[in-house]
PDB file of C-alpha atoms and ligand atoms in Angstrom:
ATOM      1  CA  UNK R1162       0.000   0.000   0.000  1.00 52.00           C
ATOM      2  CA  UNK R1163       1.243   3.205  -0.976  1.00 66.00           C
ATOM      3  CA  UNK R1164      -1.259   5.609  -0.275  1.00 87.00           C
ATOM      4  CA  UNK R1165      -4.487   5.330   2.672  1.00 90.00           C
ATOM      5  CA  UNK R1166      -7.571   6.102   1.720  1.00 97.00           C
ATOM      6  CA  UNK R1167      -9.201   4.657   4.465  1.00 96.00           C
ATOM      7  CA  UNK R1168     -12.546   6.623   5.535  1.00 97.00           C
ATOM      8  CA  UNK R1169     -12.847   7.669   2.302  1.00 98.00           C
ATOM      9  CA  UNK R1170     -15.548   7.684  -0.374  1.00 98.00           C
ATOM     10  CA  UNK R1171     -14.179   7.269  -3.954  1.00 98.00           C
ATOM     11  CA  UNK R1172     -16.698   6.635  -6.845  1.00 99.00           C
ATOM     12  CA  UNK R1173     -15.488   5.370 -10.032  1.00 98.00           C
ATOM     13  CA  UNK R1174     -17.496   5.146 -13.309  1.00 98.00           C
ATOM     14  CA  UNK R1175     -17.640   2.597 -15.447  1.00 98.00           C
ATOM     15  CA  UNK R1176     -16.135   0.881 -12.620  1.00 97.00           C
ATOM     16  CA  UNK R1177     -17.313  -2.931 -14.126  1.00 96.00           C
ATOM     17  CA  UNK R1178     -14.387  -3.880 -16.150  1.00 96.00           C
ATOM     18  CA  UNK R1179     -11.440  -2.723 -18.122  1.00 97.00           C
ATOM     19  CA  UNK R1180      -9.658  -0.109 -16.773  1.00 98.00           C
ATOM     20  CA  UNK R1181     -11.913   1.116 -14.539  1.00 98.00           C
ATOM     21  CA  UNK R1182     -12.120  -2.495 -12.615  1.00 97.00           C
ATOM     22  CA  UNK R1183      -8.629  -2.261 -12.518  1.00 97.00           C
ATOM     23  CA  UNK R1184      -9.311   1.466 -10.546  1.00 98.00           C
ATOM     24  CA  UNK R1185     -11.732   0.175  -8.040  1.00 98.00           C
ATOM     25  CA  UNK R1186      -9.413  -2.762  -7.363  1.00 96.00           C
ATOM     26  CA  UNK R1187      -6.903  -0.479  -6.411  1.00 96.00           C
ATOM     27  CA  UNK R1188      -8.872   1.925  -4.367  1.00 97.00           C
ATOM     28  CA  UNK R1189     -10.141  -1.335  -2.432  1.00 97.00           C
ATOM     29  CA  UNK R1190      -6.167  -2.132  -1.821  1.00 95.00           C
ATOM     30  CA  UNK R1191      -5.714   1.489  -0.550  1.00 96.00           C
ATOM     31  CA  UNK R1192      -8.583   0.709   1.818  1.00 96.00           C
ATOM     32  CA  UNK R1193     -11.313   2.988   0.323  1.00 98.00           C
ATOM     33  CA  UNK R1194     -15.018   2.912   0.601  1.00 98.00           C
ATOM     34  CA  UNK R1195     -15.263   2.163  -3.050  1.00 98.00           C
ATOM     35  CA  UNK R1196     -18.680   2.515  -5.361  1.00 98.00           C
ATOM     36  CA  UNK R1197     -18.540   1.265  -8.772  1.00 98.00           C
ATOM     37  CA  UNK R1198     -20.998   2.861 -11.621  1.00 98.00           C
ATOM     38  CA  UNK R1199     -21.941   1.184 -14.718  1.00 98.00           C
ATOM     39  CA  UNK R1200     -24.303   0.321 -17.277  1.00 98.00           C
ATOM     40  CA  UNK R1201     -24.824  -3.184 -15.998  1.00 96.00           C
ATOM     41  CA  UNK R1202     -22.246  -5.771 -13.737  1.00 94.00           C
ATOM     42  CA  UNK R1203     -21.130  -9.242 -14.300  1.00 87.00           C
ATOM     43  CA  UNK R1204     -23.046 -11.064 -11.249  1.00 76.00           C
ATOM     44  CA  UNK R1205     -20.216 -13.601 -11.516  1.00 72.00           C
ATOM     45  CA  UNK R1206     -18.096 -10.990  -9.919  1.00 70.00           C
ATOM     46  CA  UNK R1207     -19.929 -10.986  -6.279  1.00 67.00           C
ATOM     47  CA  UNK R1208     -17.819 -12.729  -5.044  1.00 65.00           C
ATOM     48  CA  UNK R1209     -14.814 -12.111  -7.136  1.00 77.00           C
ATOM     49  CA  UNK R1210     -12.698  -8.894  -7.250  1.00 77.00           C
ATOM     50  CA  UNK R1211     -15.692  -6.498  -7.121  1.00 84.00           C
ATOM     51  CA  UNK R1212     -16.852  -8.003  -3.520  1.00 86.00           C
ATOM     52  CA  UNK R1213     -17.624  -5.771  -0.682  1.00 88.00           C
ATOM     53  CA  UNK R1214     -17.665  -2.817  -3.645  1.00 97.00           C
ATOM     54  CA  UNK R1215     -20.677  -0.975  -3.653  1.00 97.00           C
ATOM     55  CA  UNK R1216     -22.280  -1.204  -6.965  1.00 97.00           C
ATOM     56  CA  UNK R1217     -24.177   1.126  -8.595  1.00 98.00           C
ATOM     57  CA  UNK R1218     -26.236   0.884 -11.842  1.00 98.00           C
ATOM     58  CA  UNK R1219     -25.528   4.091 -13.449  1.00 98.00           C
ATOM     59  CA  UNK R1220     -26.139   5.768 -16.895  1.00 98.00           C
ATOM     60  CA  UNK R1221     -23.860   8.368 -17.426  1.00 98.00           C
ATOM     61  CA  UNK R1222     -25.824   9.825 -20.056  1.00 98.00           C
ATOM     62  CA  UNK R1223     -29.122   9.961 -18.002  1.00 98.00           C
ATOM     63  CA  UNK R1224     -29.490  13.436 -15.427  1.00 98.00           C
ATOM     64  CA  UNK R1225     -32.125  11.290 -13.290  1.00 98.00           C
ATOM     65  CA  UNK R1226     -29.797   7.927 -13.284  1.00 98.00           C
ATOM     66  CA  UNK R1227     -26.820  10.313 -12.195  1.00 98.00           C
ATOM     67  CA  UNK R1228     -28.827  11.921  -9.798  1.00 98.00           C
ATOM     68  CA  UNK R1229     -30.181   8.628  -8.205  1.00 98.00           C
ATOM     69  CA  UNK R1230     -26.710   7.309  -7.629  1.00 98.00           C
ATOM     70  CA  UNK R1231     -25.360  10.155  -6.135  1.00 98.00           C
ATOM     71  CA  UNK R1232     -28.492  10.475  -4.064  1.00 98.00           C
ATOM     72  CA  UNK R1233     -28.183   6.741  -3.440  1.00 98.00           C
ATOM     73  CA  UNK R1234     -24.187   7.286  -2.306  1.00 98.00           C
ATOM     74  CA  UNK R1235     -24.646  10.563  -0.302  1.00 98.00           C
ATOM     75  CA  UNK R1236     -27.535   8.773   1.979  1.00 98.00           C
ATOM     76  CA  UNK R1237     -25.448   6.084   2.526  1.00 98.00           C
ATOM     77  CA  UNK R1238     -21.965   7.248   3.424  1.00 98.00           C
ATOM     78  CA  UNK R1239     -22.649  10.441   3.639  1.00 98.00           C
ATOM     79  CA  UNK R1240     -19.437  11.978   1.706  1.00 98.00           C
ATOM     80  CA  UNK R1241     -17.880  11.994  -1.236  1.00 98.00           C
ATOM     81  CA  UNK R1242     -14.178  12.195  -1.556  1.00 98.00           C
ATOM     82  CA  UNK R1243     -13.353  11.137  -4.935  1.00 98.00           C
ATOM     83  CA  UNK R1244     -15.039  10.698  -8.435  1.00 99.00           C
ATOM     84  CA  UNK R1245     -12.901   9.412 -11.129  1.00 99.00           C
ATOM     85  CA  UNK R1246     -14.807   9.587 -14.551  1.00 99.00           C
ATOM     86  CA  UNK R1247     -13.719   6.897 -16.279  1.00 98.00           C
ATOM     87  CA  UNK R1248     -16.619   5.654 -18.357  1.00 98.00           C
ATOM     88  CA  UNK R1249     -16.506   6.246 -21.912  1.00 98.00           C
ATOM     89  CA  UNK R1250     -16.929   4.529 -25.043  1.00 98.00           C
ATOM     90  CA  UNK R1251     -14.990   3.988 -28.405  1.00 98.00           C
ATOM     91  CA  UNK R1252     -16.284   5.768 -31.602  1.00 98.00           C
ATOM     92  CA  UNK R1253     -14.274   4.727 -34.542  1.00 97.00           C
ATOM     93  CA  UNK R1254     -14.873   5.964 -38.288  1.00 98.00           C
ATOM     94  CA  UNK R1255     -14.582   8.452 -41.069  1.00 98.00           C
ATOM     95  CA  UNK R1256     -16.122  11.855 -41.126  1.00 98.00           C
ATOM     96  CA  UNK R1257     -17.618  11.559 -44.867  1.00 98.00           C
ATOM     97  CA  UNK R1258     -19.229   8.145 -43.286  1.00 98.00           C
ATOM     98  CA  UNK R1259     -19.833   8.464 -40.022  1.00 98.00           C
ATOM     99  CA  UNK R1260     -23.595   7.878 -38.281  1.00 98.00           C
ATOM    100  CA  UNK R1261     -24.155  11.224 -36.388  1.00 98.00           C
ATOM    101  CA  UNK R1262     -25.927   8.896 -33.925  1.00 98.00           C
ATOM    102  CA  UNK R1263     -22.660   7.615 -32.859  1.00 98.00           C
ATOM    103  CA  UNK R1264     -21.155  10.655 -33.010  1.00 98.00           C
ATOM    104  CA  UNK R1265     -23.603  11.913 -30.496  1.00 98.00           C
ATOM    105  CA  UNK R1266     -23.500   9.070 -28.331  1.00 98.00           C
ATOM    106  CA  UNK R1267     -19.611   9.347 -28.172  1.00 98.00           C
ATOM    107  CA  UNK R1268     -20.118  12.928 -26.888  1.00 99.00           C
ATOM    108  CA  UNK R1269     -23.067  11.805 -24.963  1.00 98.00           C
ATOM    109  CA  UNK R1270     -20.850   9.053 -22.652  1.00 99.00           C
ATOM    110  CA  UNK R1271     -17.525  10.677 -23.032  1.00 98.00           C
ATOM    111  CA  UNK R1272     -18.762  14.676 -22.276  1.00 99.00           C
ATOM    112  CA  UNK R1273     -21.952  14.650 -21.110  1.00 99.00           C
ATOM    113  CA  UNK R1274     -21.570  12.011 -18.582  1.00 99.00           C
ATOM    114  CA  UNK R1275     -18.515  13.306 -17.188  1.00 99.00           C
ATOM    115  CA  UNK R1276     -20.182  16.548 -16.800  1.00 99.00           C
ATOM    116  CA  UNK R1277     -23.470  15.187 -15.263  1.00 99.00           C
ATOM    117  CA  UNK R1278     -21.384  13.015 -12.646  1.00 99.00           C
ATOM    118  CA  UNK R1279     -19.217  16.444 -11.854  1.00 99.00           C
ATOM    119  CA  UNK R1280     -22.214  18.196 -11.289  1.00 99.00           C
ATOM    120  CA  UNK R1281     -23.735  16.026  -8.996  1.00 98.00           C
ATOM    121  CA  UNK R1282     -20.916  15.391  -6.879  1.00 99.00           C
ATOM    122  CA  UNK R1283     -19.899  19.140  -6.526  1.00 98.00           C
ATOM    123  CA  UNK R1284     -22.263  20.142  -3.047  1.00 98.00           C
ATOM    124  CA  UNK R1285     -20.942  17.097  -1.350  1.00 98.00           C
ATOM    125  CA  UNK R1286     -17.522  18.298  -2.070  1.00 98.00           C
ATOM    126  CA  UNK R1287     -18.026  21.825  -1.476  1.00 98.00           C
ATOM    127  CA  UNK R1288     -19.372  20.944   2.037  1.00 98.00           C
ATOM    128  CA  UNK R1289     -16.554  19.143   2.980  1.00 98.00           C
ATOM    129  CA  UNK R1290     -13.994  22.158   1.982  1.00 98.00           C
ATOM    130  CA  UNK R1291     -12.034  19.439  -0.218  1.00 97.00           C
ATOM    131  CA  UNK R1292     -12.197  16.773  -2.809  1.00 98.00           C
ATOM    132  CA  UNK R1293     -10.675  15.383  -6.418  1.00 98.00           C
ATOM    133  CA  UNK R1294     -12.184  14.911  -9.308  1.00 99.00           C
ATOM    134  CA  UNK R1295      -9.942  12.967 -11.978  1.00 99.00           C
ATOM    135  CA  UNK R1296     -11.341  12.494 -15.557  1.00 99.00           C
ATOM    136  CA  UNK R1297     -10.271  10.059 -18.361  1.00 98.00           C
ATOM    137  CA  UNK R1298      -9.302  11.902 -21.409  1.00 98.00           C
ATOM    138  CA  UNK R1299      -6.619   9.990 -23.759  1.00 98.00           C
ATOM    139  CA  UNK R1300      -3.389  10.577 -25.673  1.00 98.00           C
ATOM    140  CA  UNK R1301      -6.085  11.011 -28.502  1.00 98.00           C
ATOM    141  CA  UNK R1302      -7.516  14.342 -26.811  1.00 98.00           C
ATOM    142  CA  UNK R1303      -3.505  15.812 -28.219  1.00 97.00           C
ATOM    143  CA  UNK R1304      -2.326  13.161 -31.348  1.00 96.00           C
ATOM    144  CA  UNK R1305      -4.839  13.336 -33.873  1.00 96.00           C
ATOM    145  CA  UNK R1306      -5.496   9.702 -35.831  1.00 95.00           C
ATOM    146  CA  UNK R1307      -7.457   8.944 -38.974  1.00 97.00           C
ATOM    147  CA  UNK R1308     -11.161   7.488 -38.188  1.00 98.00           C
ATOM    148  CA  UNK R1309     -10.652   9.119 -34.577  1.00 98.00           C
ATOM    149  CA  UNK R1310     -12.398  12.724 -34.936  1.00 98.00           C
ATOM    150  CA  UNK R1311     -15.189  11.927 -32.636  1.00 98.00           C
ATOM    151  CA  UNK R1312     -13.132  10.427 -30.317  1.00 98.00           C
ATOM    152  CA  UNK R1313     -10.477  12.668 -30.092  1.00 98.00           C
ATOM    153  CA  UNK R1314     -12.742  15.713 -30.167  1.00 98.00           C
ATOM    154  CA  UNK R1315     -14.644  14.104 -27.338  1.00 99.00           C
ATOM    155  CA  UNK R1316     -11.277  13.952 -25.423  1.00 98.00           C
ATOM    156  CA  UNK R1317     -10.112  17.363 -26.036  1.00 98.00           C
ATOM    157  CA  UNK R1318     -13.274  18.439 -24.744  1.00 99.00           C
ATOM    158  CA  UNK R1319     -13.036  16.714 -21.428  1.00 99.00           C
ATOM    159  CA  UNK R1320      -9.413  18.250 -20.960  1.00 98.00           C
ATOM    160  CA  UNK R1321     -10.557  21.498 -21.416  1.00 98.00           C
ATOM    161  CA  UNK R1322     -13.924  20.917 -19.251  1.00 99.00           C
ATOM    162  CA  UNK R1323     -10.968  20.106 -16.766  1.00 99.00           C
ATOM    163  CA  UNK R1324      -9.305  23.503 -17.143  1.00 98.00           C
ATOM    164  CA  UNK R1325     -12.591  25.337 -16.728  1.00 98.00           C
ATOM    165  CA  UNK R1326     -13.575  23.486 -13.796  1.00 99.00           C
ATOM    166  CA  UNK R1327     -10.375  23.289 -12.104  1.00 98.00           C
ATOM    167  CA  UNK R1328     -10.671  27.110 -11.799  1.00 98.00           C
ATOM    168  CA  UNK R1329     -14.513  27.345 -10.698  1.00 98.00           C
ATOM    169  CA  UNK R1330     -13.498  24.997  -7.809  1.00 98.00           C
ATOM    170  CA  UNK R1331     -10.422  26.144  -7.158  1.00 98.00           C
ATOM    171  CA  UNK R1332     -12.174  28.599  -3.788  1.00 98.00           C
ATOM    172  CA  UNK R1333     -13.217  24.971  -2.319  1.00 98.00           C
ATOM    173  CA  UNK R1334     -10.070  23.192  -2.295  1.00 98.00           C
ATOM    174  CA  UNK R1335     -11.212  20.640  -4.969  1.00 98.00           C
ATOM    175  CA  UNK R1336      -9.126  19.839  -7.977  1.00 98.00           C
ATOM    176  CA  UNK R1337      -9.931  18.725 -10.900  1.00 99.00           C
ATOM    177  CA  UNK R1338      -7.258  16.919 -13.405  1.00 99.00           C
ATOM    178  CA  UNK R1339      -7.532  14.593 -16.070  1.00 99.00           C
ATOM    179  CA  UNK R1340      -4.607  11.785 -17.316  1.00 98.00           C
ATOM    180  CA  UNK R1341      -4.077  10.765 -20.710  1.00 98.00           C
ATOM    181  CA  UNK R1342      -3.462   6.848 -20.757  1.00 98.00           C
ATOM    182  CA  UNK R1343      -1.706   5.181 -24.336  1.00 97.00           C
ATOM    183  CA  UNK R1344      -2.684   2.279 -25.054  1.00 97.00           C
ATOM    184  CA  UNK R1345      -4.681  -0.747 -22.947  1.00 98.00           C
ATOM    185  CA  UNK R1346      -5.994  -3.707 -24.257  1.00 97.00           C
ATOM    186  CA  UNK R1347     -10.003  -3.781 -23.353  1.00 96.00           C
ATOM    187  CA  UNK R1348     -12.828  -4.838 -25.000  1.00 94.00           C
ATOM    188  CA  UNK R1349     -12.938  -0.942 -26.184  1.00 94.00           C
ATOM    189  CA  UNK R1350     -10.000  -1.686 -28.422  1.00 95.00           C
ATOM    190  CA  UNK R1351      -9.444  -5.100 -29.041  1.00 94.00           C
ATOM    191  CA  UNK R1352      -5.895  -4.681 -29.333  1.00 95.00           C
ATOM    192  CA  UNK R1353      -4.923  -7.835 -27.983  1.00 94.00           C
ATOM    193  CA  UNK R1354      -7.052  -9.632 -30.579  1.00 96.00           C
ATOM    194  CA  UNK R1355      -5.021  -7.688 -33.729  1.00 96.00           C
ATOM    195  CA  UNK R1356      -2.911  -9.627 -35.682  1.00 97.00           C
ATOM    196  CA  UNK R1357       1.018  -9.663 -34.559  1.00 97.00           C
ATOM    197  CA  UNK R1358       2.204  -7.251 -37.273  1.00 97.00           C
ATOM    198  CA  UNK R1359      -0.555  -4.682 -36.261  1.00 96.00           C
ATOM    199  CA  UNK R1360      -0.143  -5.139 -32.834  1.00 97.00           C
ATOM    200  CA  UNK R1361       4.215  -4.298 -33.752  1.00 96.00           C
ATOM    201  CA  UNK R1362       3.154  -1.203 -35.254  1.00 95.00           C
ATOM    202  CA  UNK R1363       1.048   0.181 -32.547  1.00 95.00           C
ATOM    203  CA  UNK R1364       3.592  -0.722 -30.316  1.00 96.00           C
ATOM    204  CA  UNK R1365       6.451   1.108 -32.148  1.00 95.00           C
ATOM    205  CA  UNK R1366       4.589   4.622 -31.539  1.00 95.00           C
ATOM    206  CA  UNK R1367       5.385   4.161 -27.506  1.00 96.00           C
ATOM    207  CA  UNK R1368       9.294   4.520 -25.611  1.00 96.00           C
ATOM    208  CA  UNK R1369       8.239   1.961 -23.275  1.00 97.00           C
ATOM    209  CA  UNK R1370       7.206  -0.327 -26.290  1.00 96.00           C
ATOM    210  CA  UNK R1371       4.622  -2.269 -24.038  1.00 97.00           C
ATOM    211  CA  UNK R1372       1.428  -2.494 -23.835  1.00 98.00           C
ATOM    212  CA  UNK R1373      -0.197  -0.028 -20.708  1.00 98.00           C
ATOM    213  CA  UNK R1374      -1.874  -1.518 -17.960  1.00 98.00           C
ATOM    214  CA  UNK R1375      -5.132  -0.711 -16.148  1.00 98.00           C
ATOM    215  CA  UNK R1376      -2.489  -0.620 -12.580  1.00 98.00           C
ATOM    216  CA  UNK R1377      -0.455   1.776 -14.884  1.00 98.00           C
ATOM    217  CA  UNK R1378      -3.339   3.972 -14.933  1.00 98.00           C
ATOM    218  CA  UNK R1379      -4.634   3.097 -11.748  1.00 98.00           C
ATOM    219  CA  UNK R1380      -0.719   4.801  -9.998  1.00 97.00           C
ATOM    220  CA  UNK R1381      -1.580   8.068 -11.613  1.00 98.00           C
ATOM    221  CA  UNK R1382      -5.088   8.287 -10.538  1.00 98.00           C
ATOM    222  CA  UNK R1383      -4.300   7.264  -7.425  1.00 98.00           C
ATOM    223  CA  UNK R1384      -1.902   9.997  -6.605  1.00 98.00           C
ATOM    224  CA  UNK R1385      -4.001  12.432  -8.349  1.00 98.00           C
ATOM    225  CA  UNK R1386      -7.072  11.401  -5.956  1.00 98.00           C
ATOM    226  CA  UNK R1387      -4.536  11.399  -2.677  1.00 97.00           C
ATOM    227  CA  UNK R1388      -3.094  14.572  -0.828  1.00 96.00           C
ATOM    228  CA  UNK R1389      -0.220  14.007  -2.249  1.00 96.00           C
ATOM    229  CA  UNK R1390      -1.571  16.120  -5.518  1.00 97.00           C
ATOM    230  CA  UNK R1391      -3.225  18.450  -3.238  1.00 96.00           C
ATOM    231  CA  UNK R1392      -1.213  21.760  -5.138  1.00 98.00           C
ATOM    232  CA  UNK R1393      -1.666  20.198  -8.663  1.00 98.00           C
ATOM    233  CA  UNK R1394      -4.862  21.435 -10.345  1.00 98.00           C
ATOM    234  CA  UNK R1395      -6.246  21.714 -14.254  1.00 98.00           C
ATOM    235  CA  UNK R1396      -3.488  19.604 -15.450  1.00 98.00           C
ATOM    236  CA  UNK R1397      -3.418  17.043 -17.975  1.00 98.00           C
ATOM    237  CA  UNK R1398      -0.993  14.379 -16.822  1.00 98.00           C
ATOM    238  CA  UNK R1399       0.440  12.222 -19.728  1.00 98.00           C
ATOM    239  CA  UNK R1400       0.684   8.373 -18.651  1.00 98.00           C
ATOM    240  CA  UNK R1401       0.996   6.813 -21.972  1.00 98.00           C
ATOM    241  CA  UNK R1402       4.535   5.011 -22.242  1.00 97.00           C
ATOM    242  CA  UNK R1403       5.491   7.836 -24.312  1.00 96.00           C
ATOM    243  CA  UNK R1404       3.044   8.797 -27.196  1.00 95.00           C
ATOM    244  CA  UNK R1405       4.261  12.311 -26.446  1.00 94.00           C
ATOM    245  CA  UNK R1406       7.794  11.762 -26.389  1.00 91.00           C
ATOM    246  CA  UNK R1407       9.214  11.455 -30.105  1.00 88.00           C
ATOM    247  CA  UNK R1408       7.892  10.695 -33.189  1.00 89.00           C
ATOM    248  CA  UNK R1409       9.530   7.684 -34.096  1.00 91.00           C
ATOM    249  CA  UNK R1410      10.426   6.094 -30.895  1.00 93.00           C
ATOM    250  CA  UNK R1411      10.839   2.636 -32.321  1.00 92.00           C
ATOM    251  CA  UNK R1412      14.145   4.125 -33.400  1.00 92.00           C
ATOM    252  CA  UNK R1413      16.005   3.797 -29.854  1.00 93.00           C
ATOM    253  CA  UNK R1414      14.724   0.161 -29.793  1.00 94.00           C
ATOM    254  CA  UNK R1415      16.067  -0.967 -32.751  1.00 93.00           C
ATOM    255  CA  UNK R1416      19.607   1.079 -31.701  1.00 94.00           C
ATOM    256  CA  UNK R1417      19.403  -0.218 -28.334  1.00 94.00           C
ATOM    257  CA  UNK R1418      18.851  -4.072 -30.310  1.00 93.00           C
ATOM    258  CA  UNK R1419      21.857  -3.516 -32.202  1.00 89.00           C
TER     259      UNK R1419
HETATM  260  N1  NAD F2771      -8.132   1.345 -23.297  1.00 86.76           N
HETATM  261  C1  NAD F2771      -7.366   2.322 -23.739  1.00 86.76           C
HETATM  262  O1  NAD F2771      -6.349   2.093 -24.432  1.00 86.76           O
HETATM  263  C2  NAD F2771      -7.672   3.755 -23.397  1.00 86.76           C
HETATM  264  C3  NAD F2771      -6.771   4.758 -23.806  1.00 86.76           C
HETATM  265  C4  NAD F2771      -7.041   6.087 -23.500  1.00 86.76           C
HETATM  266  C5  NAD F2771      -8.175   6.400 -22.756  1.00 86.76           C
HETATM  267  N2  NAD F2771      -9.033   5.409 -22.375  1.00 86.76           N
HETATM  268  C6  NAD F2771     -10.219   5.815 -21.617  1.00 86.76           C
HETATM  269  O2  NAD F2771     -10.284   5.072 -20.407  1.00 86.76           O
HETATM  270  C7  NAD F2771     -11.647   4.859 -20.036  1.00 86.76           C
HETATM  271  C8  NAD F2771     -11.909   3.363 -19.831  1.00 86.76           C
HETATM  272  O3  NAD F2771     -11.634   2.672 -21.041  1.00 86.76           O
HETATM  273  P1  NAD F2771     -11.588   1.067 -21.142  1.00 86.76           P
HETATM  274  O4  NAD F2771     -10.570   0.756 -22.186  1.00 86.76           O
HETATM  275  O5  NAD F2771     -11.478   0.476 -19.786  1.00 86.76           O
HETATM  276  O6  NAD F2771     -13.019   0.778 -21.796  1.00 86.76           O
HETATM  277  P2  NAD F2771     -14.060  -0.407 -21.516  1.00 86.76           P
HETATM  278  O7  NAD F2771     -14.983  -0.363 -22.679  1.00 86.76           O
HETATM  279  O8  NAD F2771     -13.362  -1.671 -21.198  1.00 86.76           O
HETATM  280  O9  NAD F2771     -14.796   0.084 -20.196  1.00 86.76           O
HETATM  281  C9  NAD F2771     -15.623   1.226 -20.213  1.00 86.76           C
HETATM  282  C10 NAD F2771     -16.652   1.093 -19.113  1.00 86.76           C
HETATM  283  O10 NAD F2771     -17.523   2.237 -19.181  1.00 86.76           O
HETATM  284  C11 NAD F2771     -18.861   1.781 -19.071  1.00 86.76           C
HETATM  285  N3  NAD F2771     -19.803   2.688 -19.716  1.00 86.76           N
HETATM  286  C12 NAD F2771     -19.956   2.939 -21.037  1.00 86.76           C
HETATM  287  N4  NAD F2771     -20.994   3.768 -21.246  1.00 86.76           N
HETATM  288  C13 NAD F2771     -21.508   4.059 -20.021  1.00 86.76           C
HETATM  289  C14 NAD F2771     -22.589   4.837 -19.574  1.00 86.76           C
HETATM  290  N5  NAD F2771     -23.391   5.487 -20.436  1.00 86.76           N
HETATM  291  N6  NAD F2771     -22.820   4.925 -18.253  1.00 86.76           N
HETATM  292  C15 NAD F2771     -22.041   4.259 -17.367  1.00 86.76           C
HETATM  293  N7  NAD F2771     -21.000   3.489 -17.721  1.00 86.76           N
HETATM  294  C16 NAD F2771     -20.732   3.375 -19.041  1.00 86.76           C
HETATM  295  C17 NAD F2771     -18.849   0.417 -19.771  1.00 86.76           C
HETATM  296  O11 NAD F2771     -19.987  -0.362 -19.422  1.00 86.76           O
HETATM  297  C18 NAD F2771     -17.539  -0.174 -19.291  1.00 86.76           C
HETATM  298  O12 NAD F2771     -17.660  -0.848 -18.060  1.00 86.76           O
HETATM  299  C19 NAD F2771     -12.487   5.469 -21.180  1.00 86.76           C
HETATM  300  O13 NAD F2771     -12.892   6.766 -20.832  1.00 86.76           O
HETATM  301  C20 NAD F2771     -11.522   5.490 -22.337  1.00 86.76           C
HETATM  302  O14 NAD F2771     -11.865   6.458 -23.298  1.00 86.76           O
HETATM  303  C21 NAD F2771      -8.815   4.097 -22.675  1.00 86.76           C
END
């Protein structure tokens, strides 16, 4: 254990599987009160990982689902600490072809929601004189891809949703950051399914050259949500294995192979 969150309330959504499974998990090892949000849970996990978490069916998208959870967690702890909005959803595709449904439903989950869940969480905060909000944008919210202008846009939004909110809370002692993972194999990707040559390529764009995990993710959002990031506010905090760092980092590897 590296950081104690015991006593405190930490809500993470989209908190079922992928990476944000792999936050919950750790806020249970840091000895949270942890409530997990999502569309729907695997009832094989009762008594798996996910035990002793409070679960929560949530829609992001929905104001009265939002507001029923929050409700739900306010009556029965009576504080929130932490949210971490982690929920979102993958739109992939072309402009010239691309359903506006799914456009809207990527901004629906991915802006909306992270926006409804801020919201709702923001009394509870302000009451307490403190709290952290941490929000899931990606590498994709900076490094623009072909097929990814929904997604990305989506992204860039939520970082600068951060900024703005970061300052309106800034009299309350709450911050508000957001991370930018790389790249995580989850059923929102499929990476690991991609055949081996693919799977090279993607991995040539990162100076770590591995694929991220969700307790990569989970390090930075648990420092974020601790006091030790109590002076660090509106930031957008790169944990990606280096998708920032050169253009062609597949370069040193094949030096450092030599
Ligand atoms: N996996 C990656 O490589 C990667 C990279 C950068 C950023 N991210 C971001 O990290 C977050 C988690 O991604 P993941 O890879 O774990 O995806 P995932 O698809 O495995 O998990 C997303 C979770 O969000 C939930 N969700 C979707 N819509 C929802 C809604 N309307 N209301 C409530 N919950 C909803 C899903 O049910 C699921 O449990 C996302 O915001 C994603 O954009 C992921």
């Amino acid at each position: 254990m590296l950081i104690d969150f015991a006593g405190q309330v930490v809500i993470v959504s989209g908190g079922g599987r992928g990476i944000g499974r792999g936050l919950v998990e750790r806020f249970v090892a840091e000895n949270a009160t942890v409530v997990a949000l999502d569309l729907a849970f695997d009832d094989q996990d009762d008594d798996g990982a996910l035990a002793g978490v409070r679960k929560l069916q949530c829609d992001v998208t929905d104001t009265a689902s939002v507001r029923a959870a929050i409700d739900a967690v306010e009556s029965e702890f009576g504080r929130i600490d932490v949210l971490v909005n982690n929920a979102g959803i993958n739109v992939e595709g072309e402009v010239e072809s691309l359903d506006p449904a799914r456009w809207r439903a990527c901004f629906d989950v991915n802006v909306f929601g992270v926006f409804a869940l801020s919201q709702a969480v923001i009394p509870a905060m302000k009451r307490a004189g403190r709290g952290r909000i941490v929000n899931a944008a990606s590498f994709a919210a900076i490094i623009p891809s072909v097929g990814a202008a929904a997604y990305g846009a989506s992204k860039a939004a939520v970082v600068q949703f951060t900024r703005v909110l970061a300052s309106e809370l800034g009299p309350w002692n709450i911050t508000v950051n957001a991370y930018a993972p790389g790249m995580i194999p989850t059923a929102m990707n499929g990476f690991a399914d991609l055949p081996e040559a693919r799977q090279n390529r993607l991995l040539d764009t990162l100076s770590l050259r591995r694929w991220e995990r969700p307790e990569d993710v989970a390090d930075l959002v648990c420092f974020l949500a601790s006091d030790y990031a109590g002076y660090l506010t509106g930031a957008l905090i790169d944990v990606s294995g280096g998708k920032f760092a050169t253009q062609m980092p597949n370069v040193a590897h094949e030096r450092a192979a030599l």
